[in-house]
PDB file of C-alpha atoms in Angstrom:
ATOM      1  CA  UNK A   1     -28.856   7.451 -22.340  1.00 55.00           C
ATOM      2  CA  UNK A   2     -27.663   7.603 -18.712  1.00 78.00           C
ATOM      3  CA  UNK A   3     -23.951   7.481 -17.956  1.00 90.00           C
ATOM      4  CA  UNK A   4     -22.482   4.029 -17.382  1.00 96.00           C
ATOM      5  CA  UNK A   5     -20.524   3.627 -14.164  1.00 97.00           C
ATOM      6  CA  UNK A   6     -18.173   1.197 -12.417  1.00 98.00           C
ATOM      7  CA  UNK A   7     -17.659   1.371  -8.659  1.00 98.00           C
ATOM      8  CA  UNK A   8     -14.419   0.102  -7.137  1.00 97.00           C
ATOM      9  CA  UNK A   9     -15.116  -0.899  -3.533  1.00 96.00           C
ATOM     10  CA  UNK A  10     -12.615  -0.088  -0.782  1.00 95.00           C
ATOM     11  CA  UNK A  11     -12.515  -0.974   2.894  1.00 94.00           C
ATOM     12  CA  UNK A  12     -11.097  -3.370   5.431  1.00 94.00           C
ATOM     13  CA  UNK A  13     -12.648  -6.795   6.204  1.00 91.00           C
ATOM     14  CA  UNK A  14     -15.993  -6.839   8.038  1.00 93.00           C
ATOM     15  CA  UNK A  15     -16.597  -3.114   7.506  1.00 94.00           C
ATOM     16  CA  UNK A  16     -19.619  -3.454   5.222  1.00 93.00           C
ATOM     17  CA  UNK A  17     -18.191  -3.512   1.680  1.00 93.00           C
ATOM     18  CA  UNK A  18     -20.519  -6.269   0.498  1.00 91.00           C
ATOM     19  CA  UNK A  19     -23.551  -4.581   2.054  1.00 94.00           C
ATOM     20  CA  UNK A  20     -22.723  -1.324   0.274  1.00 96.00           C
ATOM     21  CA  UNK A  21     -22.115  -3.191  -2.980  1.00 96.00           C
ATOM     22  CA  UNK A  22     -25.607  -4.697  -2.806  1.00 95.00           C
ATOM     23  CA  UNK A  23     -27.111  -1.248  -2.260  1.00 96.00           C
ATOM     24  CA  UNK A  24     -25.299   0.127  -5.298  1.00 96.00           C
ATOM     25  CA  UNK A  25     -26.424  -2.816  -7.442  1.00 95.00           C
ATOM     26  CA  UNK A  26     -30.121  -2.474  -6.646  1.00 90.00           C
ATOM     27  CA  UNK A  27     -30.890  -0.507  -9.820  1.00 80.00           C
ATOM     28  CA  UNK A  28     -30.200  -3.393 -12.201  1.00 89.00           C
ATOM     29  CA  UNK A  29     -26.481  -3.522 -11.513  1.00 96.00           C
ATOM     30  CA  UNK A  30     -24.020  -6.390 -11.164  1.00 97.00           C
ATOM     31  CA  UNK A  31     -21.545  -7.216  -8.401  1.00 97.00           C
ATOM     32  CA  UNK A  32     -18.267  -8.781  -9.530  1.00 96.00           C
ATOM     33  CA  UNK A  33     -16.646 -10.481  -6.547  1.00 93.00           C
ATOM     34  CA  UNK A  34     -13.718 -12.895  -6.717  1.00 90.00           C
ATOM     35  CA  UNK A  35     -15.050 -14.779  -3.694  1.00 86.00           C
ATOM     36  CA  UNK A  36     -18.087 -15.893  -5.672  1.00 89.00           C
ATOM     37  CA  UNK A  37     -15.855 -18.276  -7.604  1.00 89.00           C
ATOM     38  CA  UNK A  38     -15.328 -20.337  -4.447  1.00 87.00           C
ATOM     39  CA  UNK A  39     -19.085 -20.483  -3.890  1.00 86.00           C
ATOM     40  CA  UNK A  40     -20.376 -21.182  -7.392  1.00 89.00           C
ATOM     41  CA  UNK A  41     -17.456 -22.703  -9.294  1.00 90.00           C
ATOM     42  CA  UNK A  42     -15.900 -24.920  -6.613  1.00 86.00           C
ATOM     43  CA  UNK A  43     -17.743 -27.590  -4.658  1.00 79.00           C
ATOM     44  CA  UNK A  44     -21.395 -28.567  -4.877  1.00 81.00           C
ATOM     45  CA  UNK A  45     -22.935 -26.281  -2.262  1.00 82.00           C
ATOM     46  CA  UNK A  46     -23.045 -22.566  -3.295  1.00 81.00           C
ATOM     47  CA  UNK A  47     -23.782 -21.611   0.316  1.00 76.00           C
ATOM     48  CA  UNK A  48     -20.332 -22.816   1.388  1.00 80.00           C
ATOM     49  CA  UNK A  49     -17.054 -20.986   0.840  1.00 77.00           C
ATOM     50  CA  UNK A  50     -14.837 -23.712  -0.630  1.00 78.00           C
ATOM     51  CA  UNK A  51     -11.561 -21.818  -0.843  1.00 79.00           C
ATOM     52  CA  UNK A  52      -8.554 -23.514  -2.416  1.00 83.00           C
ATOM     53  CA  UNK A  53      -5.351 -21.537  -2.493  1.00 83.00           C
ATOM     54  CA  UNK A  54      -4.093 -23.098  -5.718  1.00 91.00           C
ATOM     55  CA  UNK A  55      -7.200 -21.782  -7.518  1.00 90.00           C
ATOM     56  CA  UNK A  56      -6.731 -18.166  -6.433  1.00 89.00           C
ATOM     57  CA  UNK A  57      -5.422 -16.952  -9.807  1.00 91.00           C
ATOM     58  CA  UNK A  58      -8.159 -18.862 -11.600  1.00 93.00           C
ATOM     59  CA  UNK A  59     -10.705 -17.084  -9.394  1.00 92.00           C
ATOM     60  CA  UNK A  60      -9.205 -13.672 -10.182  1.00 93.00           C
ATOM     61  CA  UNK A  61      -9.253 -14.367 -13.909  1.00 94.00           C
ATOM     62  CA  UNK A  62     -12.819 -15.707 -13.739  1.00 95.00           C
ATOM     63  CA  UNK A  63     -14.023 -12.572 -11.988  1.00 95.00           C
ATOM     64  CA  UNK A  64     -12.268 -10.254 -14.438  1.00 97.00           C
ATOM     65  CA  UNK A  65     -13.708 -12.122 -17.436  1.00 97.00           C
ATOM     66  CA  UNK A  66     -17.177 -11.816 -15.911  1.00 97.00           C
ATOM     67  CA  UNK A  67     -16.544  -8.097 -15.425  1.00 97.00           C
ATOM     68  CA  UNK A  68     -15.420  -7.667 -19.057  1.00 98.00           C
ATOM     69  CA  UNK A  69     -18.544  -9.377 -20.360  1.00 97.00           C
ATOM     70  CA  UNK A  70     -20.734  -7.111 -18.236  1.00 97.00           C
ATOM     71  CA  UNK A  71     -18.919  -4.036 -19.548  1.00 98.00           C
ATOM     72  CA  UNK A  72     -19.291  -5.192 -23.141  1.00 97.00           C
ATOM     73  CA  UNK A  73     -23.015  -5.743 -22.538  1.00 97.00           C
ATOM     74  CA  UNK A  74     -23.342  -2.215 -21.179  1.00 96.00           C
ATOM     75  CA  UNK A  75     -24.578  -3.240 -17.718  1.00 97.00           C
ATOM     76  CA  UNK A  76     -24.574  -0.380 -15.219  1.00 97.00           C
ATOM     77  CA  UNK A  77     -23.706   0.025 -12.477  1.00 97.00           C
ATOM     78  CA  UNK A  78     -21.016  -2.629 -12.108  1.00 98.00           C
ATOM     79  CA  UNK A  79     -19.532  -2.983  -8.640  1.00 98.00           C
ATOM     80  CA  UNK A  80     -16.077  -4.511  -8.278  1.00 97.00           C
ATOM     81  CA  UNK A  81     -16.213  -5.872  -4.735  1.00 93.00           C
ATOM     82  CA  UNK A  82     -12.577  -6.664  -3.968  1.00 86.00           C
ATOM     83  CA  UNK A  83      -9.718  -4.940  -2.185  1.00 82.00           C
ATOM     84  CA  UNK A  84      -8.999  -2.240  -4.755  1.00 90.00           C
ATOM     85  CA  UNK A  85      -5.688  -0.439  -4.385  1.00 92.00           C
ATOM     86  CA  UNK A  86      -2.685   0.766  -6.369  1.00 92.00           C
ATOM     87  CA  UNK A  87      -2.054  -2.562  -8.076  1.00 93.00           C
ATOM     88  CA  UNK A  88      -1.970  -4.139 -11.516  1.00 95.00           C
ATOM     89  CA  UNK A  89      -5.113  -6.111 -10.684  1.00 94.00           C
ATOM     90  CA  UNK A  90      -7.141  -2.990  -9.877  1.00 96.00           C
ATOM     91  CA  UNK A  91      -5.632  -1.152 -12.824  1.00 97.00           C
ATOM     92  CA  UNK A  92      -6.874  -3.681 -15.358  1.00 97.00           C
ATOM     93  CA  UNK A  93     -10.444  -3.272 -14.111  1.00 97.00           C
ATOM     94  CA  UNK A  94     -10.275   0.516 -14.204  1.00 98.00           C
ATOM     95  CA  UNK A  95      -8.588   0.771 -17.603  1.00 98.00           C
ATOM     96  CA  UNK A  96     -10.938  -1.716 -19.246  1.00 98.00           C
ATOM     97  CA  UNK A  97     -13.944   0.212 -17.949  1.00 98.00           C
ATOM     98  CA  UNK A  98     -12.611   3.589 -19.093  1.00 98.00           C
ATOM     99  CA  UNK A  99     -11.710   2.210 -22.525  1.00 97.00           C
ATOM    100  CA  UNK A 100     -15.367   1.227 -22.953  1.00 97.00           C
ATOM    101  CA  UNK A 101     -16.813   4.595 -22.004  1.00 97.00           C
ATOM    102  CA  UNK A 102     -17.537   3.946 -18.323  1.00 98.00           C
ATOM    103  CA  UNK A 103     -17.012   6.425 -15.523  1.00 97.00           C
ATOM    104  CA  UNK A 104     -15.059   4.871 -12.635  1.00 98.00           C
ATOM    105  CA  UNK A 105     -15.624   5.891  -9.017  1.00 97.00           C
ATOM    106  CA  UNK A 106     -14.341   4.723  -5.646  1.00 97.00           C
ATOM    107  CA  UNK A 107     -16.950   3.521  -3.121  1.00 97.00           C
ATOM    108  CA  UNK A 108     -16.642   2.744   0.584  1.00 96.00           C
ATOM    109  CA  UNK A 109     -18.915   1.208   3.242  1.00 96.00           C
ATOM    110  CA  UNK A 110     -21.462   3.296   5.143  1.00 95.00           C
ATOM    111  CA  UNK A 111     -21.119   1.505   8.479  1.00 96.00           C
ATOM    112  CA  UNK A 112     -20.559   3.664  11.531  1.00 96.00           C
ATOM    113  CA  UNK A 113     -17.444   1.723  12.533  1.00 96.00           C
ATOM    114  CA  UNK A 114     -15.892   2.195   9.093  1.00 97.00           C
ATOM    115  CA  UNK A 115     -16.474   5.949   9.358  1.00 96.00           C
ATOM    116  CA  UNK A 116     -14.452   5.888  12.569  1.00 97.00           C
ATOM    117  CA  UNK A 117     -11.734   3.629  11.175  1.00 97.00           C
ATOM    118  CA  UNK A 118     -11.258   5.691   8.007  1.00 96.00           C
ATOM    119  CA  UNK A 119     -10.541   8.786  10.111  1.00 96.00           C
ATOM    120  CA  UNK A 120      -8.063   6.815  12.216  1.00 97.00           C
ATOM    121  CA  UNK A 121      -6.400   5.633   9.002  1.00 97.00           C
ATOM    122  CA  UNK A 122      -6.025   9.201   7.774  1.00 96.00           C
ATOM    123  CA  UNK A 123      -4.020  10.055  10.898  1.00 96.00           C
ATOM    124  CA  UNK A 124      -2.516   6.609  11.430  1.00 95.00           C
ATOM    125  CA  UNK A 125       0.865   7.956  12.576  1.00 93.00           C
ATOM    126  CA  UNK A 126      -0.919   9.225  15.673  1.00 96.00           C
ATOM    127  CA  UNK A 127      -3.708   6.660  15.975  1.00 96.00           C
ATOM    128  CA  UNK A 128      -1.903   3.332  15.525  1.00 96.00           C
ATOM    129  CA  UNK A 129      -2.831   1.941  18.992  1.00 96.00           C
ATOM    130  CA  UNK A 130      -6.534   2.567  18.319  1.00 97.00           C
ATOM    131  CA  UNK A 131      -6.248   1.102  14.819  1.00 97.00           C
ATOM    132  CA  UNK A 132      -4.599  -2.040  16.126  1.00 97.00           C
ATOM    133  CA  UNK A 133      -7.443  -2.461  18.616  1.00 97.00           C
ATOM    134  CA  UNK A 134      -9.822  -2.293  15.681  1.00 97.00           C
ATOM    135  CA  UNK A 135      -7.735  -4.906  13.861  1.00 97.00           C
ATOM    136  CA  UNK A 136      -8.479  -7.350  16.677  1.00 96.00           C
ATOM    137  CA  UNK A 137     -12.204  -6.547  16.526  1.00 96.00           C
ATOM    138  CA  UNK A 138     -12.391  -6.861  12.727  1.00 96.00           C
ATOM    139  CA  UNK A 139     -10.554 -10.169  12.865  1.00 95.00           C
ATOM    140  CA  UNK A 140     -13.082 -11.456  15.390  1.00 94.00           C
ATOM    141  CA  UNK A 141     -15.960 -10.228  13.218  1.00 92.00           C
ATOM    142  CA  UNK A 142     -14.520 -11.997  10.165  1.00 85.00           C
ATOM    143  CA  UNK A 143     -14.488 -15.442  11.773  1.00 80.00           C
ATOM    144  CA  UNK A 144     -17.858 -16.288  10.259  1.00 73.00           C
ATOM    145  CA  UNK A 145     -16.588 -15.547   6.736  1.00 72.00           C
ATOM    146  CA  UNK A 146     -12.937 -15.193   5.715  1.00 69.00           C
ATOM    147  CA  UNK A 147     -11.233 -15.585   9.093  1.00 76.00           C
ATOM    148  CA  UNK A 148      -8.669 -12.851   8.470  1.00 86.00           C
ATOM    149  CA  UNK A 149      -6.027 -12.718  11.246  1.00 91.00           C
ATOM    150  CA  UNK A 150      -5.459  -9.443  13.078  1.00 95.00           C
ATOM    151  CA  UNK A 151      -1.815  -9.410  11.953  1.00 95.00           C
ATOM    152  CA  UNK A 152      -2.911  -9.312   8.309  1.00 93.00           C
ATOM    153  CA  UNK A 153      -5.379  -6.504   8.974  1.00 95.00           C
ATOM    154  CA  UNK A 154      -2.681  -4.534  10.818  1.00 96.00           C
ATOM    155  CA  UNK A 155      -0.419  -4.927   7.784  1.00 96.00           C
ATOM    156  CA  UNK A 156      -3.156  -3.559   5.486  1.00 94.00           C
ATOM    157  CA  UNK A 157      -3.683  -0.660   7.879  1.00 96.00           C
ATOM    158  CA  UNK A 158       0.021   0.194   7.799  1.00 95.00           C
ATOM    159  CA  UNK A 159      -0.035   0.299   3.984  1.00 93.00           C
ATOM    160  CA  UNK A 160      -3.419   2.040   3.628  1.00 95.00           C
ATOM    161  CA  UNK A 161      -3.532   5.087   1.333  1.00 94.00           C
ATOM    162  CA  UNK A 162      -6.478   7.093   2.626  1.00 92.00           C
ATOM    163  CA  UNK A 163      -6.578   9.551  -0.300  1.00 94.00           C
ATOM    164  CA  UNK A 164      -6.407   6.966  -3.091  1.00 96.00           C
ATOM    165  CA  UNK A 165      -8.019   8.195  -6.317  1.00 97.00           C
ATOM    166  CA  UNK A 166      -9.143   6.540  -9.533  1.00 97.00           C
ATOM    167  CA  UNK A 167      -6.311   8.389 -11.288  1.00 97.00           C
ATOM    168  CA  UNK A 168      -3.826   6.746  -8.897  1.00 97.00           C
ATOM    169  CA  UNK A 169      -5.103   3.353 -10.004  1.00 97.00           C
ATOM    170  CA  UNK A 170      -5.270   4.181 -13.721  1.00 97.00           C
ATOM    171  CA  UNK A 171      -1.713   5.533 -13.728  1.00 97.00           C
ATOM    172  CA  UNK A 172      -0.178   2.880 -11.471  1.00 96.00           C
ATOM    173  CA  UNK A 173       3.145   1.429 -12.597  1.00 95.00           C
ATOM    174  CA  UNK A 174       4.959  -1.203 -10.516  1.00 92.00           C
ATOM    175  CA  UNK A 175       8.384  -0.374  -9.188  1.00 86.00           C
ATOM    176  CA  UNK A 176      11.172  -1.784 -11.405  1.00 85.00           C
ATOM    177  CA  UNK A 177      12.903  -4.784  -9.941  1.00 76.00           C
ATOM    178  CA  UNK A 178      16.349  -3.887  -8.588  1.00 74.00           C
ATOM    179  CA  UNK A 179      19.288  -5.213 -10.564  1.00 68.00           C
ATOM    180  CA  UNK A 180      21.702  -7.555  -8.902  1.00 65.00           C
ATOM    181  CA  UNK A 181      25.003  -6.029  -7.907  1.00 60.00           C
ATOM    182  CA  UNK A 182      27.490  -6.054 -10.757  1.00 57.00           C
ATOM    183  CA  UNK A 183      24.856  -6.600 -13.461  1.00 52.00           C
ATOM    184  CA  UNK A 184      23.958  -3.980 -16.075  1.00 46.00           C
ATOM    185  CA  UNK A 185      21.491  -3.752 -18.927  1.00 46.00           C
ATOM    186  CA  UNK A 186      24.299  -4.690 -21.324  1.00 44.00           C
ATOM    187  CA  UNK A 187      25.355  -7.819 -19.459  1.00 44.00           C
ATOM    188  CA  UNK A 188      24.958 -11.073 -21.391  1.00 43.00           C
ATOM    189  CA  UNK A 189      22.035 -13.282 -20.542  1.00 43.00           C
ATOM    190  CA  UNK A 190      22.592 -15.092 -17.238  1.00 42.00           C
ATOM    191  CA  UNK A 191      22.784 -18.832 -16.937  1.00 45.00           C
ATOM    192  CA  UNK A 192      19.333 -20.407 -17.219  1.00 42.00           C
ATOM    193  CA  UNK A 193      17.776 -21.048 -13.836  1.00 45.00           C
ATOM    194  CA  UNK A 194      16.858 -24.596 -12.789  1.00 47.00           C
ATOM    195  CA  UNK A 195      13.240 -25.644 -12.967  1.00 41.00           C
ATOM    196  CA  UNK A 196      11.254 -24.206 -10.045  1.00 45.00           C
ATOM    197  CA  UNK A 197       9.990 -26.442  -7.244  1.00 46.00           C
ATOM    198  CA  UNK A 198       6.334 -27.351  -7.360  1.00 38.00           C
ATOM    199  CA  UNK A 199       5.498 -24.591  -4.836  1.00 43.00           C
ATOM    200  CA  UNK A 200       6.436 -22.019  -7.470  1.00 43.00           C
ATOM    201  CA  UNK A 201       4.584 -23.514 -10.415  1.00 39.00           C
ATOM    202  CA  UNK A 202       1.868 -21.267 -11.836  1.00 47.00           C
ATOM    203  CA  UNK A 203      -1.617 -21.710 -10.301  1.00 49.00           C
ATOM    204  CA  UNK A 204      -3.062 -22.654 -13.693  1.00 49.00           C
ATOM    205  CA  UNK A 205      -0.772 -25.706 -13.765  1.00 40.00           C
ATOM    206  CA  UNK A 206      -1.429 -26.556 -10.139  1.00 39.00           C
ATOM    207  CA  UNK A 207      -5.166 -26.496 -10.814  1.00 47.00           C
ATOM    208  CA  UNK A 208      -4.949 -29.751 -12.763  1.00 45.00           C
ATOM    209  CA  UNK A 209      -2.606 -31.284 -10.219  1.00 35.00           C
ATOM    210  CA  UNK A 210      -4.890 -30.353  -7.324  1.00 42.00           C
ATOM    211  CA  UNK A 211      -8.112 -31.456  -8.987  1.00 44.00           C
ATOM    212  CA  UNK A 212      -8.159 -34.693  -7.012  1.00 39.00           C
ATOM    213  CA  UNK A 213      -7.501 -33.039  -3.644  1.00 39.00           C
ATOM    214  CA  UNK A 214     -10.429 -32.786  -1.191  1.00 39.00           C
ATOM    215  CA  UNK A 215     -12.077 -29.393  -0.817  1.00 38.00           C
ATOM    216  CA  UNK A 216     -11.273 -27.294   2.217  1.00 39.00           C
ATOM    217  CA  UNK A 217     -13.792 -24.944   3.732  1.00 39.00           C
ATOM    218  CA  UNK A 218     -12.740 -21.447   4.771  1.00 38.00           C
ATOM    219  CA  UNK A 219      -9.174 -22.069   6.004  1.00 43.00           C
ATOM    220  CA  UNK A 220      -7.696 -19.616   8.474  1.00 44.00           C
ATOM    221  CA  UNK A 221      -5.139 -17.360   6.814  1.00 45.00           C
ATOM    222  CA  UNK A 222      -1.619 -17.411   8.183  1.00 48.00           C
ATOM    223  CA  UNK A 223      -0.287 -14.105   9.541  1.00 49.00           C
ATOM    224  CA  UNK A 224       0.818 -11.923   6.652  1.00 51.00           C
ATOM    225  CA  UNK A 225      -0.877 -14.108   4.015  1.00 51.00           C
ATOM    226  CA  UNK A 226      -2.919 -12.330   1.377  1.00 49.00           C
ATOM    227  CA  UNK A 227      -6.670 -12.655   1.823  1.00 46.00           C
ATOM    228  CA  UNK A 228      -8.459 -14.611  -0.953  1.00 44.00           C
ATOM    229  CA  UNK A 229     -10.881 -11.777  -1.580  1.00 40.00           C
ATOM    230  CA  UNK A 230      -8.239  -9.196  -2.453  1.00 42.00           C
TER     231      UNK A 230
END
């Protein structure tokens, strides 16, 4: 029996991640992409990208459940086409795959412009002006799909870890939240906080509230806002 494998895609917007994912999936594989939720599970036209911010967590959970089912069925290869990084979201994909006997590998686009950008990212302390020029170009290229602003792409470039490994993802632990001044682990429980405003209510709750709202097609992200396909 051949070895089962999961590929975690990496790359900036409009650099060819989806194209590479399709190549990897040609041999009977499956692509798990969060964006597909907004094509097939929202709206009536699968050709349209009906993104709704309040459904983002539902989309992430839907994609992970689809991934888990594919792993349990033994499908290979499975390509996780999202912005994989040192995060809890990426970690749960990697750990679930490893726990079921899969080998996990990183995969990047083959496009010529990504090959140039990845080198610039490796030496980003010296190449920031060139990278920021690319951010403008990639933003322009993304206008037909996710409409990612250049400011968001620049932020991802600044945080990019060029030598990220699968082990980095598997062993990721979030930084502990800093304690407030004057508070220790032995302090009594603080006063209960007031109920959060509606903007802070969990997406799962907002989903029911927003069910009657009209669909919005491919909204432009605000500078610094997280892309829906990460």
